[in-house]
């Protein structure tokens, strides 16, 4: 528990202290957000707002995670290192995307194929890595199985599992990216998801098969360290939200959204709660589905069901204030996260 608190505190302090300096630096080099011409009219005022703030989230989380181990004189685990690799790696792909947008002064950065290729390389290394490195009890960071509240079904072939992991990584990275359209929206939703994974990691530690060998125990390799990773990400996000709250002084950009999407997927795979992520990250699923429905409807019927996709922009065009949308979407995400945690505890409820 001490490591969780130290990681969150260090990450928060680093994020809060670095953010003003990064904002000034980005202003100086004119690294501002390019706004799409076909976006909501109210977004024109955000043109030039510094972006790539996700760099600070990543830096804060990395310092928080490794700093907590340094303070407690403990060794980082393979589970924690692999999730941090996925977090930083997907963030690096997002950084390239942001840099190209800024350098070429356009709203589109990397081509979709190049972005997918970058996410695939990082995701493939992670997907293979989590099935390796068994500890003294034979537990690897993840197993090549599907999981909901825990693993179920027969083991998948390594190639099939890698494809499934890549689907989750690319899907949720882009889902967080789609949700990052209003000040504070994606950041607040991610914070709630990370709180869930801190709780899940703690519970799995207390019911670990290493200390409590029983049919209901969790064969998760490093549950405590995964909670430390989640706490490090949480601290960085809270520090960023201080400056990203409406009206935002900085945006996370693809650097932050792709990284944070990768982070929650990494936690889902290593805590063996892959399908539960559809609930814990439910807001991102809803937003992504709104885009899919909009595109499908237009292609099939020539009509749009929403005034604009993603969903948050539909409500903007209906006249909702930006802060109203953000808070209501946070409430929805909070309810989904609460439901996800409830489902996780369900098998422990008295029958």
Coordinates of C-alpha atoms in Angstrom, one line a residue:
X1 CA 0.0 0.0 0.0
X2 CA 2.9 2.3 0.8
X3 CA 4.2 1.9 -2.8
X4 CA 0.9 2.8 -4.2
X5 CA 0.8 6.1 -2.2
X6 CA 4.4 7.0 -3.0
X7 CA 3.9 6.3 -6.8
X8 CA 0.7 8.4 -6.9
X9 CA 2.2 11.3 -4.9
X10 CA 5.5 11.4 -6.8
X11 CA 3.7 11.3 -10.2
X12 CA 1.2 14.0 -9.0
X13 CA 4.0 16.4 -7.8
X14 CA 6.1 15.9 -11.0
X15 CA 3.0 16.5 -13.2
X16 CA 2.0 19.6 -11.3
X17 CA 5.5 21.1 -11.2
X18 CA 6.4 20.4 -14.8
X19 CA 3.2 21.4 -16.5
X20 CA 3.6 25.2 -16.3
X21 CA 7.1 24.9 -17.7
X22 CA 5.9 22.7 -20.5
X23 CA 3.0 25.0 -21.3
X24 CA 5.4 28.0 -21.6
X25 CA 7.8 26.0 -23.7
X26 CA 5.1 24.8 -26.1
X27 CA 3.8 28.4 -26.4
X28 CA 7.3 29.6 -27.2
X29 CA 7.8 27.0 -30.0
X30 CA 4.2 27.5 -31.2
X31 CA 3.3 23.8 -30.6
X32 CA -0.4 24.5 -30.6
X33 CA -3.5 22.4 -31.5
X34 CA -4.7 22.6 -35.1
X35 CA -8.6 22.5 -35.1
X36 CA -10.4 20.7 -37.8
X37 CA -12.6 22.9 -40.1
X38 CA -15.5 20.5 -39.9
X39 CA -15.5 20.4 -36.1
X40 CA -18.0 22.3 -33.8
X41 CA -17.8 26.1 -34.3
X42 CA -17.1 26.7 -30.6
X43 CA -13.8 24.8 -30.9
X44 CA -12.3 27.5 -33.1
X45 CA -11.3 29.5 -29.9
X46 CA -9.1 26.5 -28.9
X47 CA -6.9 27.0 -32.0
X48 CA -3.3 27.3 -30.8
X49 CA -3.8 25.9 -27.3
X50 CA -0.6 23.9 -26.5
X51 CA -0.9 20.2 -27.1
X52 CA 1.3 17.1 -26.4
X53 CA 0.6 17.5 -22.6
X54 CA 0.6 13.7 -22.5
X55 CA 4.4 13.9 -22.3
X56 CA 4.1 15.2 -18.8
X57 CA 1.6 12.5 -17.8
X58 CA 4.0 9.8 -19.1
X59 CA 7.0 11.4 -17.4
X60 CA 5.2 11.8 -14.1
X61 CA 4.0 8.2 -14.2
X62 CA 7.5 6.8 -15.1
X63 CA 9.1 8.8 -12.3
X64 CA 6.3 7.9 -9.9
X65 CA 6.6 4.1 -10.7
X66 CA 10.4 3.8 -10.6
X67 CA 10.7 6.4 -7.8
X68 CA 8.4 4.3 -5.5
X69 CA 10.6 1.3 -6.0
X70 CA 13.7 3.4 -5.4
X71 CA 12.3 4.8 -2.1
X72 CA 11.2 1.4 -0.9
X73 CA 14.3 -0.3 -2.3
X74 CA 12.3 -2.9 -4.2
X75 CA 12.8 -4.3 -7.7
X76 CA 10.2 -3.5 -10.4
X77 CA 8.4 -6.6 -11.6
X78 CA 8.1 -7.9 -15.2
X79 CA 4.4 -7.3 -15.1
X80 CA 4.9 -3.7 -14.2
X81 CA 7.7 -3.1 -16.7
X82 CA 5.7 -4.6 -19.5
X83 CA 2.7 -2.4 -18.8
X84 CA 5.0 0.6 -18.5
X85 CA 6.5 -0.4 -21.9
X86 CA 3.1 -0.5 -23.5
X87 CA 2.2 2.9 -21.9
X88 CA 5.4 4.6 -23.1
X89 CA 5.5 2.9 -26.5
X90 CA 1.9 3.8 -27.5
X91 CA 2.7 7.3 -26.2
X92 CA 5.7 7.5 -28.5
X93 CA 3.4 6.6 -31.5
X94 CA 1.1 9.4 -30.4
X95 CA 4.0 11.8 -30.0
X96 CA 5.0 11.3 -33.7
X97 CA 1.4 11.9 -34.7
X98 CA 1.2 15.1 -32.7
X99 CA 4.6 16.3 -33.9
X100 CA 3.6 15.9 -37.6
X101 CA 0.4 17.8 -37.0
X102 CA 2.3 20.7 -35.5
X103 CA 5.2 20.6 -37.9
X104 CA 2.9 20.6 -41.0
X105 CA 0.3 22.8 -39.4
X106 CA -2.6 20.4 -40.1
X107 CA -5.2 18.6 -38.1
X108 CA -4.1 15.2 -39.3
X109 CA -0.7 13.7 -38.3
X110 CA 0.5 10.2 -39.1
X111 CA -1.4 8.4 -41.8
X112 CA -3.7 5.7 -40.4
X113 CA -1.5 2.9 -41.8
X114 CA 1.6 4.3 -40.1
X115 CA -0.1 4.8 -36.8
X116 CA -1.5 1.3 -36.9
X117 CA 1.9 -0.1 -37.7
X118 CA 3.5 1.7 -34.8
X119 CA 0.7 0.5 -32.4
X120 CA 1.1 -3.1 -33.8
X121 CA 4.8 -3.2 -33.2
X122 CA 4.6 -2.0 -29.6
X123 CA 1.5 -4.2 -29.0
X124 CA 3.1 -7.3 -30.4
X125 CA 6.1 -7.0 -28.2
X126 CA 3.8 -6.6 -25.2
X127 CA 1.5 -9.4 -26.2
X128 CA 4.4 -11.9 -26.6
X129 CA 6.2 -10.6 -23.5
X130 CA 3.3 -11.1 -21.1
X131 CA 3.2 -14.8 -21.9
X132 CA 6.9 -15.2 -21.0
X133 CA 9.0 -14.6 -17.8
X134 CA 7.4 -17.0 -15.3
X135 CA 8.1 -16.3 -11.6
X136 CA 9.1 -18.9 -9.0
X137 CA 5.6 -20.2 -8.9
X138 CA 5.3 -20.5 -12.7
X139 CA 3.0 -17.5 -13.1
X140 CA 3.6 -15.3 -16.2
X141 CA 2.5 -11.7 -16.4
X142 CA -0.6 -12.9 -18.3
X143 CA -1.9 -16.2 -19.7
X144 CA -2.9 -16.8 -23.4
X145 CA -6.5 -17.1 -22.4
X146 CA -9.6 -14.9 -22.5
X147 CA -10.6 -13.4 -19.2
X148 CA -13.5 -11.6 -17.6
X149 CA -13.3 -11.7 -13.8
X150 CA -10.4 -14.2 -14.2
X151 CA -9.2 -16.5 -17.0
X152 CA -11.6 -18.8 -18.6
X153 CA -11.6 -21.3 -21.5
X154 CA -8.7 -23.1 -23.1
X155 CA -5.4 -21.4 -23.8
X156 CA -5.2 -19.7 -27.2
X157 CA -2.4 -20.2 -29.6
X158 CA 0.2 -17.5 -29.1
X159 CA -0.6 -15.9 -32.5
X160 CA -4.3 -15.9 -31.8
X161 CA -3.7 -14.4 -28.3
X162 CA -1.4 -11.7 -29.8
X163 CA -4.1 -10.7 -32.3
X164 CA -6.7 -10.5 -29.5
X165 CA -4.3 -8.3 -27.4
X166 CA -3.6 -6.1 -30.5
X167 CA -7.3 -5.7 -31.1
X168 CA -7.7 -4.5 -27.5
X169 CA -4.6 -2.2 -27.6
X170 CA -5.4 -0.5 -30.9
X171 CA -9.2 -0.4 -30.1
X172 CA -8.9 1.3 -26.7
X173 CA -6.0 3.6 -27.7
X174 CA -8.1 5.0 -30.4
X175 CA -11.2 5.0 -28.2
X176 CA -9.5 7.2 -25.7
X177 CA -8.4 9.4 -28.6
X178 CA -11.9 9.7 -29.8
X179 CA -13.2 10.6 -26.3
X180 CA -10.5 13.3 -25.9
X181 CA -12.6 16.0 -27.6
X182 CA -13.6 18.2 -24.7
X183 CA -11.6 19.8 -22.0
X184 CA -11.0 17.3 -19.2
X185 CA -13.4 14.6 -20.6
X186 CA -10.9 11.8 -21.4
X187 CA -8.7 12.6 -18.4
X188 CA -11.4 12.4 -15.9
X189 CA -12.7 9.1 -17.4
X190 CA -9.3 7.6 -17.3
X191 CA -8.8 8.6 -13.7
X192 CA -11.9 6.6 -12.7
X193 CA -10.7 3.6 -14.6
X194 CA -7.3 3.7 -12.9
X195 CA -8.9 3.9 -9.5
X196 CA -10.7 0.6 -10.4
X197 CA -7.4 -1.1 -11.3
X198 CA -5.9 0.1 -8.0
X199 CA -8.8 -1.6 -6.2
X200 CA -8.6 -4.7 -8.3
X201 CA -4.8 -5.1 -7.8
X202 CA -5.2 -4.7 -4.1
X203 CA -8.0 -7.3 -3.9
X204 CA -6.0 -9.8 -6.1
X205 CA -3.0 -9.3 -3.8
X206 CA -5.1 -10.2 -0.7
X207 CA -6.5 -13.3 -2.5
X208 CA -3.3 -14.3 -4.3
X209 CA -2.7 -18.0 -4.9
X210 CA 0.9 -17.4 -3.6
X211 CA -0.4 -16.6 -0.1
X212 CA -3.9 -18.2 -0.2
X213 CA -4.0 -21.4 -2.2
X214 CA -7.7 -22.1 -2.8
X215 CA -10.0 -22.6 -5.8
X216 CA -11.0 -18.9 -5.7
X217 CA -7.5 -17.4 -5.5
X218 CA -6.0 -15.3 -8.3
X219 CA -3.0 -16.6 -10.2
X220 CA -1.9 -13.1 -11.0
X221 CA 1.8 -12.7 -11.1
X222 CA 2.4 -9.2 -9.6
X223 CA -1.0 -7.7 -8.5
X224 CA 0.6 -5.2 -6.1
X225 CA 3.0 -3.8 -8.6
X226 CA 0.2 -3.5 -11.2
X227 CA -1.7 -1.3 -8.6
X228 CA 1.5 0.8 -8.3
X229 CA 1.5 1.2 -12.1
X230 CA -2.2 2.3 -12.0
X231 CA -1.4 4.7 -9.1
X232 CA 1.5 6.3 -11.0
X233 CA -0.8 6.8 -14.0
X234 CA -3.5 8.2 -11.7
X235 CA -1.2 10.8 -10.2
X236 CA 0.0 12.0 -13.6
X237 CA -3.5 12.3 -14.8
X238 CA -4.7 14.3 -11.8
X239 CA -1.8 16.7 -12.2
X240 CA -2.6 17.1 -15.9
X241 CA -6.3 17.6 -15.2
X242 CA -5.5 20.6 -13.0
X243 CA -4.4 22.4 -16.2
X244 CA -6.7 20.6 -18.6
X245 CA -10.0 21.5 -16.8
X246 CA -12.2 23.9 -18.8
X247 CA -11.0 26.2 -20.2
X248 CA -8.0 24.0 -20.9
X249 CA -4.5 25.5 -20.8
X250 CA -3.1 22.4 -22.5
X251 CA -4.3 19.3 -24.3
X252 CA -2.9 15.8 -23.9
X253 CA -2.8 15.2 -27.7
X254 CA -2.4 11.8 -29.2
X255 CA 0.7 11.5 -27.0
X256 CA -1.5 11.2 -23.9
X257 CA -4.6 9.5 -25.4
X258 CA -2.8 6.6 -27.1
X259 CA -0.6 6.1 -24.0
X260 CA -3.5 6.1 -21.6
X261 CA -5.5 3.7 -23.8
X262 CA -2.5 1.4 -23.8
X263 CA -2.1 1.7 -20.1
X264 CA -5.6 0.5 -19.2
X265 CA -5.5 -2.3 -21.7
X266 CA -2.1 -3.4 -20.3
X267 CA -3.6 -3.4 -16.8
X268 CA -6.7 -5.4 -18.0
X269 CA -4.5 -8.0 -19.7
X270 CA -2.1 -8.5 -16.7
X271 CA -4.9 -8.5 -14.1
X272 CA -6.7 -11.0 -16.3
X273 CA -9.8 -8.8 -16.6
X274 CA -9.8 -8.3 -20.3
X275 CA -13.6 -8.3 -21.0
X276 CA -14.3 -6.5 -17.7
X277 CA -12.5 -3.5 -19.4
X278 CA -15.6 -3.1 -21.6
X279 CA -17.4 -2.0 -18.4
X280 CA -14.6 -0.3 -16.6
X281 CA -13.7 1.7 -19.8
X282 CA -17.4 1.8 -20.8
X283 CA -17.5 5.5 -21.7
X284 CA -14.8 4.9 -24.3
X285 CA -16.7 2.0 -25.7
X286 CA -19.9 4.1 -26.0
X287 CA -18.1 7.0 -27.7
X288 CA -16.4 4.6 -30.2
X289 CA -19.8 2.9 -30.9
X290 CA -21.3 6.3 -31.6
X291 CA -18.7 6.8 -34.4
X292 CA -19.3 3.3 -35.8
X293 CA -23.1 3.7 -35.8
X294 CA -22.8 7.1 -37.5
X295 CA -20.5 5.8 -40.2
X296 CA -22.6 2.7 -40.8
X297 CA -25.8 4.6 -41.0
X298 CA -24.4 7.1 -43.5
X299 CA -23.0 4.4 -45.7
X300 CA -26.1 2.3 -45.6
X301 CA -28.8 4.9 -45.8
X302 CA -27.1 8.2 -46.6
X303 CA -28.4 9.6 -43.4
X304 CA -26.7 10.5 -40.1
X305 CA -28.3 9.5 -36.8
X306 CA -26.2 12.0 -34.8
X307 CA -25.6 15.6 -35.6
X308 CA -21.9 14.9 -35.3
X309 CA -19.8 12.0 -34.1
X310 CA -18.2 11.3 -31.7
X311 CA -21.1 11.5 -29.3
X312 CA -19.9 14.4 -27.2
X313 CA -20.0 16.7 -30.3
X314 CA -23.6 15.6 -31.0
X315 CA -24.6 17.1 -27.6
X316 CA -22.5 20.2 -28.3
X317 CA -24.5 20.9 -31.4
X318 CA -27.7 20.3 -29.5
X319 CA -26.7 23.3 -27.3
X320 CA -25.3 21.6 -24.2
X321 CA -22.5 23.6 -22.5
X322 CA -19.1 21.9 -22.7
X323 CA -18.8 21.6 -18.9
X324 CA -22.3 20.0 -18.7
X325 CA -21.3 17.3 -21.2
X326 CA -18.1 16.6 -19.4
X327 CA -19.6 16.3 -16.0
X328 CA -22.5 14.1 -17.2
X329 CA -20.1 11.9 -19.1
X330 CA -18.0 11.6 -16.0
X331 CA -21.1 10.5 -14.1
X332 CA -21.8 7.9 -16.7
X333 CA -18.2 6.6 -16.5
X334 CA -18.4 6.6 -12.7
X335 CA -21.5 4.5 -12.8
X336 CA -19.9 2.1 -15.2
X337 CA -16.7 1.8 -13.1
X338 CA -18.8 1.2 -10.0
X339 CA -20.7 -1.5 -11.9
X340 CA -17.4 -3.0 -13.1
X341 CA -16.0 -3.2 -9.5
X342 CA -19.3 -4.6 -8.4
X343 CA -19.1 -7.4 -11.0
X344 CA -15.5 -8.1 -9.9
X345 CA -16.6 -8.6 -6.3
X346 CA -19.7 -10.5 -7.3
X347 CA -18.2 -14.0 -7.0
X348 CA -17.2 -13.2 -3.4
X349 CA -20.7 -12.2 -2.3
X350 CA -22.5 -14.7 0.0
X351 CA -24.8 -16.9 -2.0

